[in-house]
Tab-separated table of N, CA and C in Angstrom:
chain	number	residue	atom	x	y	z
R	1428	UNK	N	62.523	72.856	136.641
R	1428	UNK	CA	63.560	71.911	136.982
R	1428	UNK	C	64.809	72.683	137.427
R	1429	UNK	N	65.530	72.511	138.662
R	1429	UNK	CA	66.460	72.903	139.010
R	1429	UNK	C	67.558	72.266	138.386
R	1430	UNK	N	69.195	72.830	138.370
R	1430	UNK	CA	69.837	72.437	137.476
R	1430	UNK	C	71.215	72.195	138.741
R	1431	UNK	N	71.065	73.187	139.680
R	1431	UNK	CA	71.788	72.988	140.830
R	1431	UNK	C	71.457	73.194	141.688
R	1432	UNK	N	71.747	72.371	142.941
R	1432	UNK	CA	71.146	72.503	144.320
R	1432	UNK	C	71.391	73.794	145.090
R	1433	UNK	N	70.791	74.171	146.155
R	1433	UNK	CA	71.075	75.344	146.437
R	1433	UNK	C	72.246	75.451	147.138
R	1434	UNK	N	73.184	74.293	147.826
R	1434	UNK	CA	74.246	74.746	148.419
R	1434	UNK	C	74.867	75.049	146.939
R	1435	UNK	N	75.136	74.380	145.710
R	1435	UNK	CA	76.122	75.259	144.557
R	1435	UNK	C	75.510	76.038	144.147
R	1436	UNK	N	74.406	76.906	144.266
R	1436	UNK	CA	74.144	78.421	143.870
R	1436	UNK	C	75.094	78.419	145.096
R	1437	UNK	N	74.654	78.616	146.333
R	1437	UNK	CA	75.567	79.236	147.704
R	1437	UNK	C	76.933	79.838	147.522
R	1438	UNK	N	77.572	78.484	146.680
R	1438	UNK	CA	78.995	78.464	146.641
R	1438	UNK	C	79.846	79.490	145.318
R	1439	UNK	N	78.665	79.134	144.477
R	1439	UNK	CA	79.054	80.150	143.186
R	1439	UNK	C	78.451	81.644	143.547
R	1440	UNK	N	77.701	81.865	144.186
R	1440	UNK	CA	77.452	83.320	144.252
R	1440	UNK	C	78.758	84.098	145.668
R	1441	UNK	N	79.682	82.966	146.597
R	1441	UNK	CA	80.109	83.768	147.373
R	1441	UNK	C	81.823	83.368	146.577
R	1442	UNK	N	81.660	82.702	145.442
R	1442	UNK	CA	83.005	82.848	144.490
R	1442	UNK	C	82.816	84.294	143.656
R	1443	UNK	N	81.750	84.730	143.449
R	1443	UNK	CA	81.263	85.736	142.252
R	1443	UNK	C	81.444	87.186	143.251
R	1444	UNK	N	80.983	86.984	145.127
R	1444	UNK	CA	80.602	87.895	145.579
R	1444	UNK	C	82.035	88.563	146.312
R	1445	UNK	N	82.896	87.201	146.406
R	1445	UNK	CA	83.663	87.517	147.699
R	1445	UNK	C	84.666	88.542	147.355
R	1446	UNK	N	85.520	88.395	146.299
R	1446	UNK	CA	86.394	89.409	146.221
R	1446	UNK	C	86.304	90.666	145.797
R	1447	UNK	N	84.841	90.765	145.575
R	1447	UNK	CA	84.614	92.409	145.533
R	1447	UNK	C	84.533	92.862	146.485
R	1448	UNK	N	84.864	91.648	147.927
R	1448	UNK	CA	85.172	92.977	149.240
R	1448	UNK	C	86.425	93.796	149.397
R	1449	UNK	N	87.171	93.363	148.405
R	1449	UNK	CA	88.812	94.088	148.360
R	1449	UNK	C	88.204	95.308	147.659
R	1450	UNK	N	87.497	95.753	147.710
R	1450	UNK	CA	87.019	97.133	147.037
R	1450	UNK	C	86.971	98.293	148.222
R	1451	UNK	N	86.463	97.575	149.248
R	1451	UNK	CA	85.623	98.576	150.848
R	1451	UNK	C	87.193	98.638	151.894
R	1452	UNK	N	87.867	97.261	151.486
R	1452	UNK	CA	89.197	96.979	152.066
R	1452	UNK	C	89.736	97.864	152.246
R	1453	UNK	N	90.031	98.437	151.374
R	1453	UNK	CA	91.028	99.740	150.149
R	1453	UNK	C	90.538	100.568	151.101
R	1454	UNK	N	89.057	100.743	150.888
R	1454	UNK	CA	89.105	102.003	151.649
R	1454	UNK	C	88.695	102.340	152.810
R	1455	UNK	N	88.815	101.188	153.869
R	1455	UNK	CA	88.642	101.069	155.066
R	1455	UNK	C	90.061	101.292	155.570
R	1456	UNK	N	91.072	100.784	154.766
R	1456	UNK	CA	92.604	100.858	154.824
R	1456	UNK	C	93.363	102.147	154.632
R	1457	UNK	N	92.500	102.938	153.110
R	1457	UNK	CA	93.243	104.261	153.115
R	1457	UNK	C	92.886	105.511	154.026
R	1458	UNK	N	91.144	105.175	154.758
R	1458	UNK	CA	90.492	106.367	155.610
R	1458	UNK	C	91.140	106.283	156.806
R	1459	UNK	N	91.781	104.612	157.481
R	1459	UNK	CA	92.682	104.694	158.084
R	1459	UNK	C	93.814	105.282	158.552
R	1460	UNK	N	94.234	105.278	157.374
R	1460	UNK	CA	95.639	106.277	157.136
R	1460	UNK	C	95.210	107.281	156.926
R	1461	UNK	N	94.246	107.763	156.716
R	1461	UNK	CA	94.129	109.182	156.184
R	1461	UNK	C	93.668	110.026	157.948
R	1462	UNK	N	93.146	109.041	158.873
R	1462	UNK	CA	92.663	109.583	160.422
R	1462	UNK	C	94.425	109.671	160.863
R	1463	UNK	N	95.410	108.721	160.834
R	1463	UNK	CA	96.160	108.442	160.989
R	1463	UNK	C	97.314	109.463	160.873
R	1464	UNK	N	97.146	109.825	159.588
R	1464	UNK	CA	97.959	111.533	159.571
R	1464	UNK	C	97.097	112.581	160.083
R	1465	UNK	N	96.471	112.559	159.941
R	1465	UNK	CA	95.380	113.527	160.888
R	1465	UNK	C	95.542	113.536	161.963
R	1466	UNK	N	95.204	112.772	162.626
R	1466	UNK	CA	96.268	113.227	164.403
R	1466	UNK	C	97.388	113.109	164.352
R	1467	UNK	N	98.377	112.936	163.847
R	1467	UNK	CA	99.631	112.724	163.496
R	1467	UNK	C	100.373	114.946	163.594
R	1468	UNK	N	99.521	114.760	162.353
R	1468	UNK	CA	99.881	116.067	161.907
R	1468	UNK	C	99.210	117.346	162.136
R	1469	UNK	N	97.587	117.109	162.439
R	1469	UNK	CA	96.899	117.839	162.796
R	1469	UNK	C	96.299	118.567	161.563
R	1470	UNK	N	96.762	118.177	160.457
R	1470	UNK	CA	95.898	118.897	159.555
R	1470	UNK	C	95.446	117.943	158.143
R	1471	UNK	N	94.295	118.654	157.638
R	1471	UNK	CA	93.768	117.631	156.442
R	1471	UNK	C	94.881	117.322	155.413
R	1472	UNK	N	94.957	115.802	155.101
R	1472	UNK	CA	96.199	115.984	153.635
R	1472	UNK	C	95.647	116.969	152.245
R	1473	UNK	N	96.679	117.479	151.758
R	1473	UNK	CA	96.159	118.262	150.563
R	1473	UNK	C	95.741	117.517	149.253
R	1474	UNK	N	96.287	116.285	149.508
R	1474	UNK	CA	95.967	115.311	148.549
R	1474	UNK	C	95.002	114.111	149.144
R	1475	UNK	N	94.187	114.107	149.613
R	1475	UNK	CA	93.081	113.337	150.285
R	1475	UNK	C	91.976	112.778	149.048
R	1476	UNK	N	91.686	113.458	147.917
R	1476	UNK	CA	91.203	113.016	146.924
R	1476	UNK	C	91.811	112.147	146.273
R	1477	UNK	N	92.993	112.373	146.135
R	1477	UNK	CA	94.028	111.853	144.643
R	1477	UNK	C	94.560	110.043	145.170
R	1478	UNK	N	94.387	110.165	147.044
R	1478	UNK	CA	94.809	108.722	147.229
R	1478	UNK	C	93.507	108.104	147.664
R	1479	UNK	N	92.299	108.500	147.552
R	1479	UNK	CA	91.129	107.766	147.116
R	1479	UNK	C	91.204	107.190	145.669
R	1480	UNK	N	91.454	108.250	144.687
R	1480	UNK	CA	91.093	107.897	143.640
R	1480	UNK	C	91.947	107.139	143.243
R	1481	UNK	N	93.363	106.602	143.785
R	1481	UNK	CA	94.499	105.717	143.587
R	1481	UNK	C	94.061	104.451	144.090
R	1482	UNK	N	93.203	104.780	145.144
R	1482	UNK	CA	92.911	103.477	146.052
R	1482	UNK	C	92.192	102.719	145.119
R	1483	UNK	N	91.176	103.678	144.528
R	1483	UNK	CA	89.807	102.848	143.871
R	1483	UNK	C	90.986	101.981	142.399
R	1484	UNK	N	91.579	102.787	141.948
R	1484	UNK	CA	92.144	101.927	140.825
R	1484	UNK	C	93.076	100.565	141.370
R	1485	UNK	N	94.063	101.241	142.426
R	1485	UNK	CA	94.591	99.981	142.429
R	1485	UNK	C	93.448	98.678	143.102
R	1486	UNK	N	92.522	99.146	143.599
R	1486	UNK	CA	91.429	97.968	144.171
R	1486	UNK	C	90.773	97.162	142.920
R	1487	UNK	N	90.558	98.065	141.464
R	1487	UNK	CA	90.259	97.713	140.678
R	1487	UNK	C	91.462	96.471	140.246
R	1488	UNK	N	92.584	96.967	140.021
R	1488	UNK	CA	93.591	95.999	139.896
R	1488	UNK	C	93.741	94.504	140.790
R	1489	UNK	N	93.630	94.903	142.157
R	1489	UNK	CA	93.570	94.222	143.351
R	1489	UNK	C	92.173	93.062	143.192
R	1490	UNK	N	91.143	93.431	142.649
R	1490	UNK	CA	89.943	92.509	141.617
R	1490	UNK	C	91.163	91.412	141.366
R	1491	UNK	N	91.510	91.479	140.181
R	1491	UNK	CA	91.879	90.463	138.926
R	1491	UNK	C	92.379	89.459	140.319
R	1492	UNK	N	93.548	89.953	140.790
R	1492	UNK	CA	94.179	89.105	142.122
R	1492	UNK	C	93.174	88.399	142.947
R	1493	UNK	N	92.428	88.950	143.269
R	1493	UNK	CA	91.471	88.500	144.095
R	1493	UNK	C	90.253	87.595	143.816
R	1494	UNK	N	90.245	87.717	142.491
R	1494	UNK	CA	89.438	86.380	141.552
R	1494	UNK	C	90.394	85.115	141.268
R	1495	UNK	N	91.776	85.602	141.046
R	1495	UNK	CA	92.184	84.424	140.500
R	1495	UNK	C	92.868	83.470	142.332
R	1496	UNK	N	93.215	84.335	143.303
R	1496	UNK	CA	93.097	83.544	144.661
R	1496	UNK	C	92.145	82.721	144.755
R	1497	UNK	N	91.237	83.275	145.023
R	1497	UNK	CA	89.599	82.542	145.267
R	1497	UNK	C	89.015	81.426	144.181
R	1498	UNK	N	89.293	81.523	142.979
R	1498	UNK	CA	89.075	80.743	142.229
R	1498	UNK	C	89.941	79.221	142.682
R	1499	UNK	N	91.824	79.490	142.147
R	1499	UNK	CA	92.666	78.654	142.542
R	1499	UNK	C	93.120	78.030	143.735
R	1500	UNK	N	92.749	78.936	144.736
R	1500	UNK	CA	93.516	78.926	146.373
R	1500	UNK	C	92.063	78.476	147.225
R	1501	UNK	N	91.525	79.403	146.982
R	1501	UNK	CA	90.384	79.622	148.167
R	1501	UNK	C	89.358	78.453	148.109
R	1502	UNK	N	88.805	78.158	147.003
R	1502	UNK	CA	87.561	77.429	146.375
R	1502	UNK	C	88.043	76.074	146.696
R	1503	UNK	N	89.263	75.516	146.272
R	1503	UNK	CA	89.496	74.285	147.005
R	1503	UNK	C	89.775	74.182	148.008
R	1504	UNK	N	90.223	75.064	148.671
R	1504	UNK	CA	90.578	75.068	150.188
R	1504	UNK	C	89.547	74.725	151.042
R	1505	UNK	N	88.333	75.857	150.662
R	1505	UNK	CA	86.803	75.629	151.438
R	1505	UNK	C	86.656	74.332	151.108
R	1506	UNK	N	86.585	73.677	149.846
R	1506	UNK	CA	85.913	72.029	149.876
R	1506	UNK	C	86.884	71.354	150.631
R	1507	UNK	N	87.787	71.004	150.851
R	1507	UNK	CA	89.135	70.395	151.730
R	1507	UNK	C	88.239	70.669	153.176
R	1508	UNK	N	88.283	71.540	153.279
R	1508	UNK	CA	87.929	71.784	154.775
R	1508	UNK	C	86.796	71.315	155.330
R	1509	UNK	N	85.689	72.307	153.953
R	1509	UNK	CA	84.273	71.246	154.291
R	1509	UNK	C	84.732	69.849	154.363
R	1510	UNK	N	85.021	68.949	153.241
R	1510	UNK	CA	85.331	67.615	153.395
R	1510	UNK	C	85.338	67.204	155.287
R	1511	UNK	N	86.695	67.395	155.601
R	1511	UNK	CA	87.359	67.343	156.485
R	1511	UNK	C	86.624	67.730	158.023
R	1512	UNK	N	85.512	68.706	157.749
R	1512	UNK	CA	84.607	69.292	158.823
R	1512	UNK	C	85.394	70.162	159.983
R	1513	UNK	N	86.364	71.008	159.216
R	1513	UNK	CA	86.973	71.892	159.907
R	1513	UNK	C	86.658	72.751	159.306
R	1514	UNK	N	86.347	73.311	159.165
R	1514	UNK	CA	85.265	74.496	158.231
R	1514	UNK	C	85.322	75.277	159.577
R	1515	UNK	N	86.203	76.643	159.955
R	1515	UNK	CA	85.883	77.188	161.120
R	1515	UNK	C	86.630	78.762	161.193
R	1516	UNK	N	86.205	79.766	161.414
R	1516	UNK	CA	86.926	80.980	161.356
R	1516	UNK	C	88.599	80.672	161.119
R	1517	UNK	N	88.893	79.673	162.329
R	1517	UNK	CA	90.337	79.857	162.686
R	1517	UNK	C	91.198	79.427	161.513
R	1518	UNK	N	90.789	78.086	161.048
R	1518	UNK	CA	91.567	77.341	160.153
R	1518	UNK	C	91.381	78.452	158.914
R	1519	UNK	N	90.741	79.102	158.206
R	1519	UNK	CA	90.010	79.417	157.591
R	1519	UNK	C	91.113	80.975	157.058
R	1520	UNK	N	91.032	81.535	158.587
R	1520	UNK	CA	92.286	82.986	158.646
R	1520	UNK	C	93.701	82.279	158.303
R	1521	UNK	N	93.778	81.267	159.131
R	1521	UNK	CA	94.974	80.609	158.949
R	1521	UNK	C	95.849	80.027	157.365
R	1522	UNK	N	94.935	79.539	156.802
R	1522	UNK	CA	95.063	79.203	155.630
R	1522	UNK	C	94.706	80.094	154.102
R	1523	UNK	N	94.175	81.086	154.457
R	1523	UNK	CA	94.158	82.646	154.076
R	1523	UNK	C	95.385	83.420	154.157
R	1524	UNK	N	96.016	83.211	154.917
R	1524	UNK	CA	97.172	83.684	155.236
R	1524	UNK	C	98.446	83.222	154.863
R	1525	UNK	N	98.488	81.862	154.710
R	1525	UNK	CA	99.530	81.062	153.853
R	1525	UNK	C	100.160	81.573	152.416
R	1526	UNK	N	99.203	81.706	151.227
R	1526	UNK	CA	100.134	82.688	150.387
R	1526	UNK	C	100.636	84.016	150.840
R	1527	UNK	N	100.217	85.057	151.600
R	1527	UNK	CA	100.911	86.254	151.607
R	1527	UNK	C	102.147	85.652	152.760
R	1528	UNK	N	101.736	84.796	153.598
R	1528	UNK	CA	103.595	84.308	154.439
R	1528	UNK	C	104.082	83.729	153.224
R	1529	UNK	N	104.273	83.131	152.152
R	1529	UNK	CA	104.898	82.400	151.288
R	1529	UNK	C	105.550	83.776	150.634
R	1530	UNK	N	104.358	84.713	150.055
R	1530	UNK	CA	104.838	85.854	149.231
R	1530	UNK	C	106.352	86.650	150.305
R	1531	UNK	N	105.934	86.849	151.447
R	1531	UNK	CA	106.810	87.756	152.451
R	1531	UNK	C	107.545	87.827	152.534
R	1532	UNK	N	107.902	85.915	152.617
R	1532	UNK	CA	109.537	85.202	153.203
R	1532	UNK	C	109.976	85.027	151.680
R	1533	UNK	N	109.306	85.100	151.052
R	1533	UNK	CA	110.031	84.645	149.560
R	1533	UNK	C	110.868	85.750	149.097
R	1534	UNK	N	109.863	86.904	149.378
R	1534	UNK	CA	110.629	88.220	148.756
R	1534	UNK	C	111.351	89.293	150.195
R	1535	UNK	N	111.381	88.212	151.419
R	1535	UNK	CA	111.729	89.281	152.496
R	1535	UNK	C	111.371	90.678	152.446
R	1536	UNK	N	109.895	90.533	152.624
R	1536	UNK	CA	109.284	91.976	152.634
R	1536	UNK	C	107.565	91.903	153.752
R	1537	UNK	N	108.045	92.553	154.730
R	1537	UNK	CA	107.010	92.515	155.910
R	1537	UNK	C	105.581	93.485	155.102
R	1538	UNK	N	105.736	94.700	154.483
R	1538	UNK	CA	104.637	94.966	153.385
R	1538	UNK	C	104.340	93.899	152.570
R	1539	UNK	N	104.675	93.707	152.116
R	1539	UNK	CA	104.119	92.919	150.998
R	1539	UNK	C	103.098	91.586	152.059
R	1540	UNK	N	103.890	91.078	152.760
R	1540	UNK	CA	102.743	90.071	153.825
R	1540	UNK	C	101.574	91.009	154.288
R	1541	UNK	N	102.281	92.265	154.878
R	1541	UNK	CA	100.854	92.824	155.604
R	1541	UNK	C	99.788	93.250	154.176
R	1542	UNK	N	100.348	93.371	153.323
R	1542	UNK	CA	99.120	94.010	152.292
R	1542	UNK	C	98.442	92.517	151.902
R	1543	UNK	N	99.216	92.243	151.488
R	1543	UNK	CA	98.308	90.925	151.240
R	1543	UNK	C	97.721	89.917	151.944
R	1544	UNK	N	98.165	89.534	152.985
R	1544	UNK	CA	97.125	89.383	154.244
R	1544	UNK	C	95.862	89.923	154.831
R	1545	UNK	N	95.955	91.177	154.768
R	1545	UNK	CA	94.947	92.166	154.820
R	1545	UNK	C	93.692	91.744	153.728
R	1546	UNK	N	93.777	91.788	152.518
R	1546	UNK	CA	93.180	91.827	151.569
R	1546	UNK	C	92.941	89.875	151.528
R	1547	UNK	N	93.830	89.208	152.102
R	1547	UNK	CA	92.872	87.846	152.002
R	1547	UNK	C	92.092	87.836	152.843
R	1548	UNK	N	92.578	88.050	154.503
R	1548	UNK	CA	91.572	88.234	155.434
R	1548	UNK	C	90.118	88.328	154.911
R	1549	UNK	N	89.872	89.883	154.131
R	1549	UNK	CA	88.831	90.099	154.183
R	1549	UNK	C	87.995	89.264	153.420
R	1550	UNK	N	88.659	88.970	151.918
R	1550	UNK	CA	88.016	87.876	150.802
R	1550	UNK	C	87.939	86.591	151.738
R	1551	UNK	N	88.391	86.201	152.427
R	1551	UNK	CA	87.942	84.435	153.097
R	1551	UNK	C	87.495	84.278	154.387
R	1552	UNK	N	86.731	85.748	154.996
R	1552	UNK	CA	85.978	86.090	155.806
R	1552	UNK	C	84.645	85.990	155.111
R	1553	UNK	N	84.769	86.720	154.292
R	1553	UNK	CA	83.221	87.471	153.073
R	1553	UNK	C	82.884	85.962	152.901
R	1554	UNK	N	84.132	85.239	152.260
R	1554	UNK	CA	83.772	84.157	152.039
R	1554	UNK	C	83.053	82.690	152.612
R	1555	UNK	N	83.608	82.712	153.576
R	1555	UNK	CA	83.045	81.777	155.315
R	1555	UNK	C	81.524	82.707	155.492
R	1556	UNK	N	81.253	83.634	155.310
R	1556	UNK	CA	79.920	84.218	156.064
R	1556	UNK	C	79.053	83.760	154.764
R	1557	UNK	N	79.071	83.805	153.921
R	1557	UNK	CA	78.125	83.719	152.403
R	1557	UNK	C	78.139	82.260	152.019
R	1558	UNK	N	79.424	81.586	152.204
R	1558	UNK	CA	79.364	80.179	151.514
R	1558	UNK	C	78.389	78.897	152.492
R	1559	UNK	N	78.001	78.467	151.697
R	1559	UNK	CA	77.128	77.179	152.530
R	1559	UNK	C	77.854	76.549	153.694
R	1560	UNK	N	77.180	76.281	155.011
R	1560	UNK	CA	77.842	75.483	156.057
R	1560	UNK	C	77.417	74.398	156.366
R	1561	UNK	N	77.940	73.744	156.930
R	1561	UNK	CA	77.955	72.123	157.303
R	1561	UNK	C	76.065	71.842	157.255
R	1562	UNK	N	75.814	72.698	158.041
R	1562	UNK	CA	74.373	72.313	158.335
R	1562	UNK	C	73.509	73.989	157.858
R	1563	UNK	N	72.581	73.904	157.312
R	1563	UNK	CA	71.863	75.448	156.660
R	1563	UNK	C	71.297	75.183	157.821
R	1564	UNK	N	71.165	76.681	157.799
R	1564	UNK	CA	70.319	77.830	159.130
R	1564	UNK	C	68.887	77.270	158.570
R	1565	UNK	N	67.573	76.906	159.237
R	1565	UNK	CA	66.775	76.838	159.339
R	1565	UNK	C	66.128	75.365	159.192
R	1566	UNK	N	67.093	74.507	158.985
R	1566	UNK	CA	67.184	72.771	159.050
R	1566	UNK	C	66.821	71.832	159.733
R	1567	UNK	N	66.309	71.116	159.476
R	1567	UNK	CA	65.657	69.777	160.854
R	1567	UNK	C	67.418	69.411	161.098
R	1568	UNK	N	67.906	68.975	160.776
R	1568	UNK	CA	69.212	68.216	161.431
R	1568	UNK	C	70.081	69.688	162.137
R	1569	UNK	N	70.230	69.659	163.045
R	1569	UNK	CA	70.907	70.560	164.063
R	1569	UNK	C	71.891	69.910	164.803
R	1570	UNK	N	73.235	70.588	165.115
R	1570	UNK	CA	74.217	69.885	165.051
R	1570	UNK	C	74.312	69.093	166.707
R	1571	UNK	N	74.547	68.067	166.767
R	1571	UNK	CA	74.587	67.595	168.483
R	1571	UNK	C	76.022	67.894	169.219
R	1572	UNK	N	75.706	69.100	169.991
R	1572	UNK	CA	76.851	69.233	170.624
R	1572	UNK	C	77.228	68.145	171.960
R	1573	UNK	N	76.826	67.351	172.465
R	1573	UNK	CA	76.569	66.397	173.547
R	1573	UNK	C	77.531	65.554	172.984
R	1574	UNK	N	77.282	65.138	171.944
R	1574	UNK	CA	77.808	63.274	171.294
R	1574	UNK	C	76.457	62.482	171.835
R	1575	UNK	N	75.263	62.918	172.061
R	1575	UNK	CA	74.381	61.651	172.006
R	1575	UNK	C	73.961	61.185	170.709
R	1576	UNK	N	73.983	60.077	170.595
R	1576	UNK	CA	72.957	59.961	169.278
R	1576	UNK	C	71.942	60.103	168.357
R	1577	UNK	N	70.525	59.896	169.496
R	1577	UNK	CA	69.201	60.806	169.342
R	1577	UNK	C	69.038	61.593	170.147
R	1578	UNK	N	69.649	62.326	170.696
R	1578	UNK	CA	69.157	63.528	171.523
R	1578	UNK	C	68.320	63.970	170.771
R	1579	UNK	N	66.976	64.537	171.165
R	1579	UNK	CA	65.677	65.654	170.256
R	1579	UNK	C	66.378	66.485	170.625
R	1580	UNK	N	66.131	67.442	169.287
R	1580	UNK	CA	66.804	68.774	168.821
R	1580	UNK	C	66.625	69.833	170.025
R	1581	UNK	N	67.313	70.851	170.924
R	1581	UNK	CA	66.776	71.823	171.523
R	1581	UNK	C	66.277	72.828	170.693
């Protein structure tokens, strides 16, 4: 006996999955910077270990944040949207982006938006690719882009 359908496994495994992409974030962000002084300066930083190993902790930290977004922010947002059937990259970045502009202008600080923007981006990207959509991939009902009524499926 199943206890939940498979779109709420869907939904609970990309609440469980998504913000452990702020982990790869970190360090897609610090190897960045780290190429970044590298042609800059032309030579390896001497400390190239020590802001990995800063990265990984504060990402660890950057977790707790990133569970309690997605839990409070994100999770209703996706049902709103599903509801609504705007469920779509754009709205999606857009409204991802709303707390770190709130955080920015609140504290007049253009870091603080870009870091945290950055790091929702990626959690409500992860999130849109993993969470259930309007219609599952492999489904008799396929969506009618026409507006006919019975059009047979292409």
């Amino acid at each position: 006996m199943k206890r939940f359908s498979e779109e709420t496994r869907q939904t609970l495994q990309a609440i469980a999955v998504c913000p452990l992409s702020i982990v790869p974030a970190m360090f897609v962000g610090v190897t960045f910077a780290f190429f970044l002084t590298l042609l800059h300066t032309h030579e390896i930083p001497a400390n190239a270990l020590s802001e990995y190993t800063a990265a990984f902790v504060m990402a660890l930290v950057g977790l707790i944040y990133g569970y309690v977004f997605t839990i409070f922010y994100g999770v209703p947002v996706y049902f709103v949207l599903k509801k609504i059937k705007m469920l779509n990259i754009f709205s999606v970045s857009l409204l991802s982006l709303l707390p770190a502009m709130i955080v920015g202008v609140s504290q007049s600080n253009l870091m603080a938006f870009l870091f945290m923007g950055y790091f929702s981006l990626w959690v409500s990207i992860a999130f849109l690719w993993l969470a259930p959509k309007h219609t599952p991939i492999g489904s008799n009902k396929s969506s009618n882009l026409t507006g006919a009524k019975n059009a047979p499926p292409s």
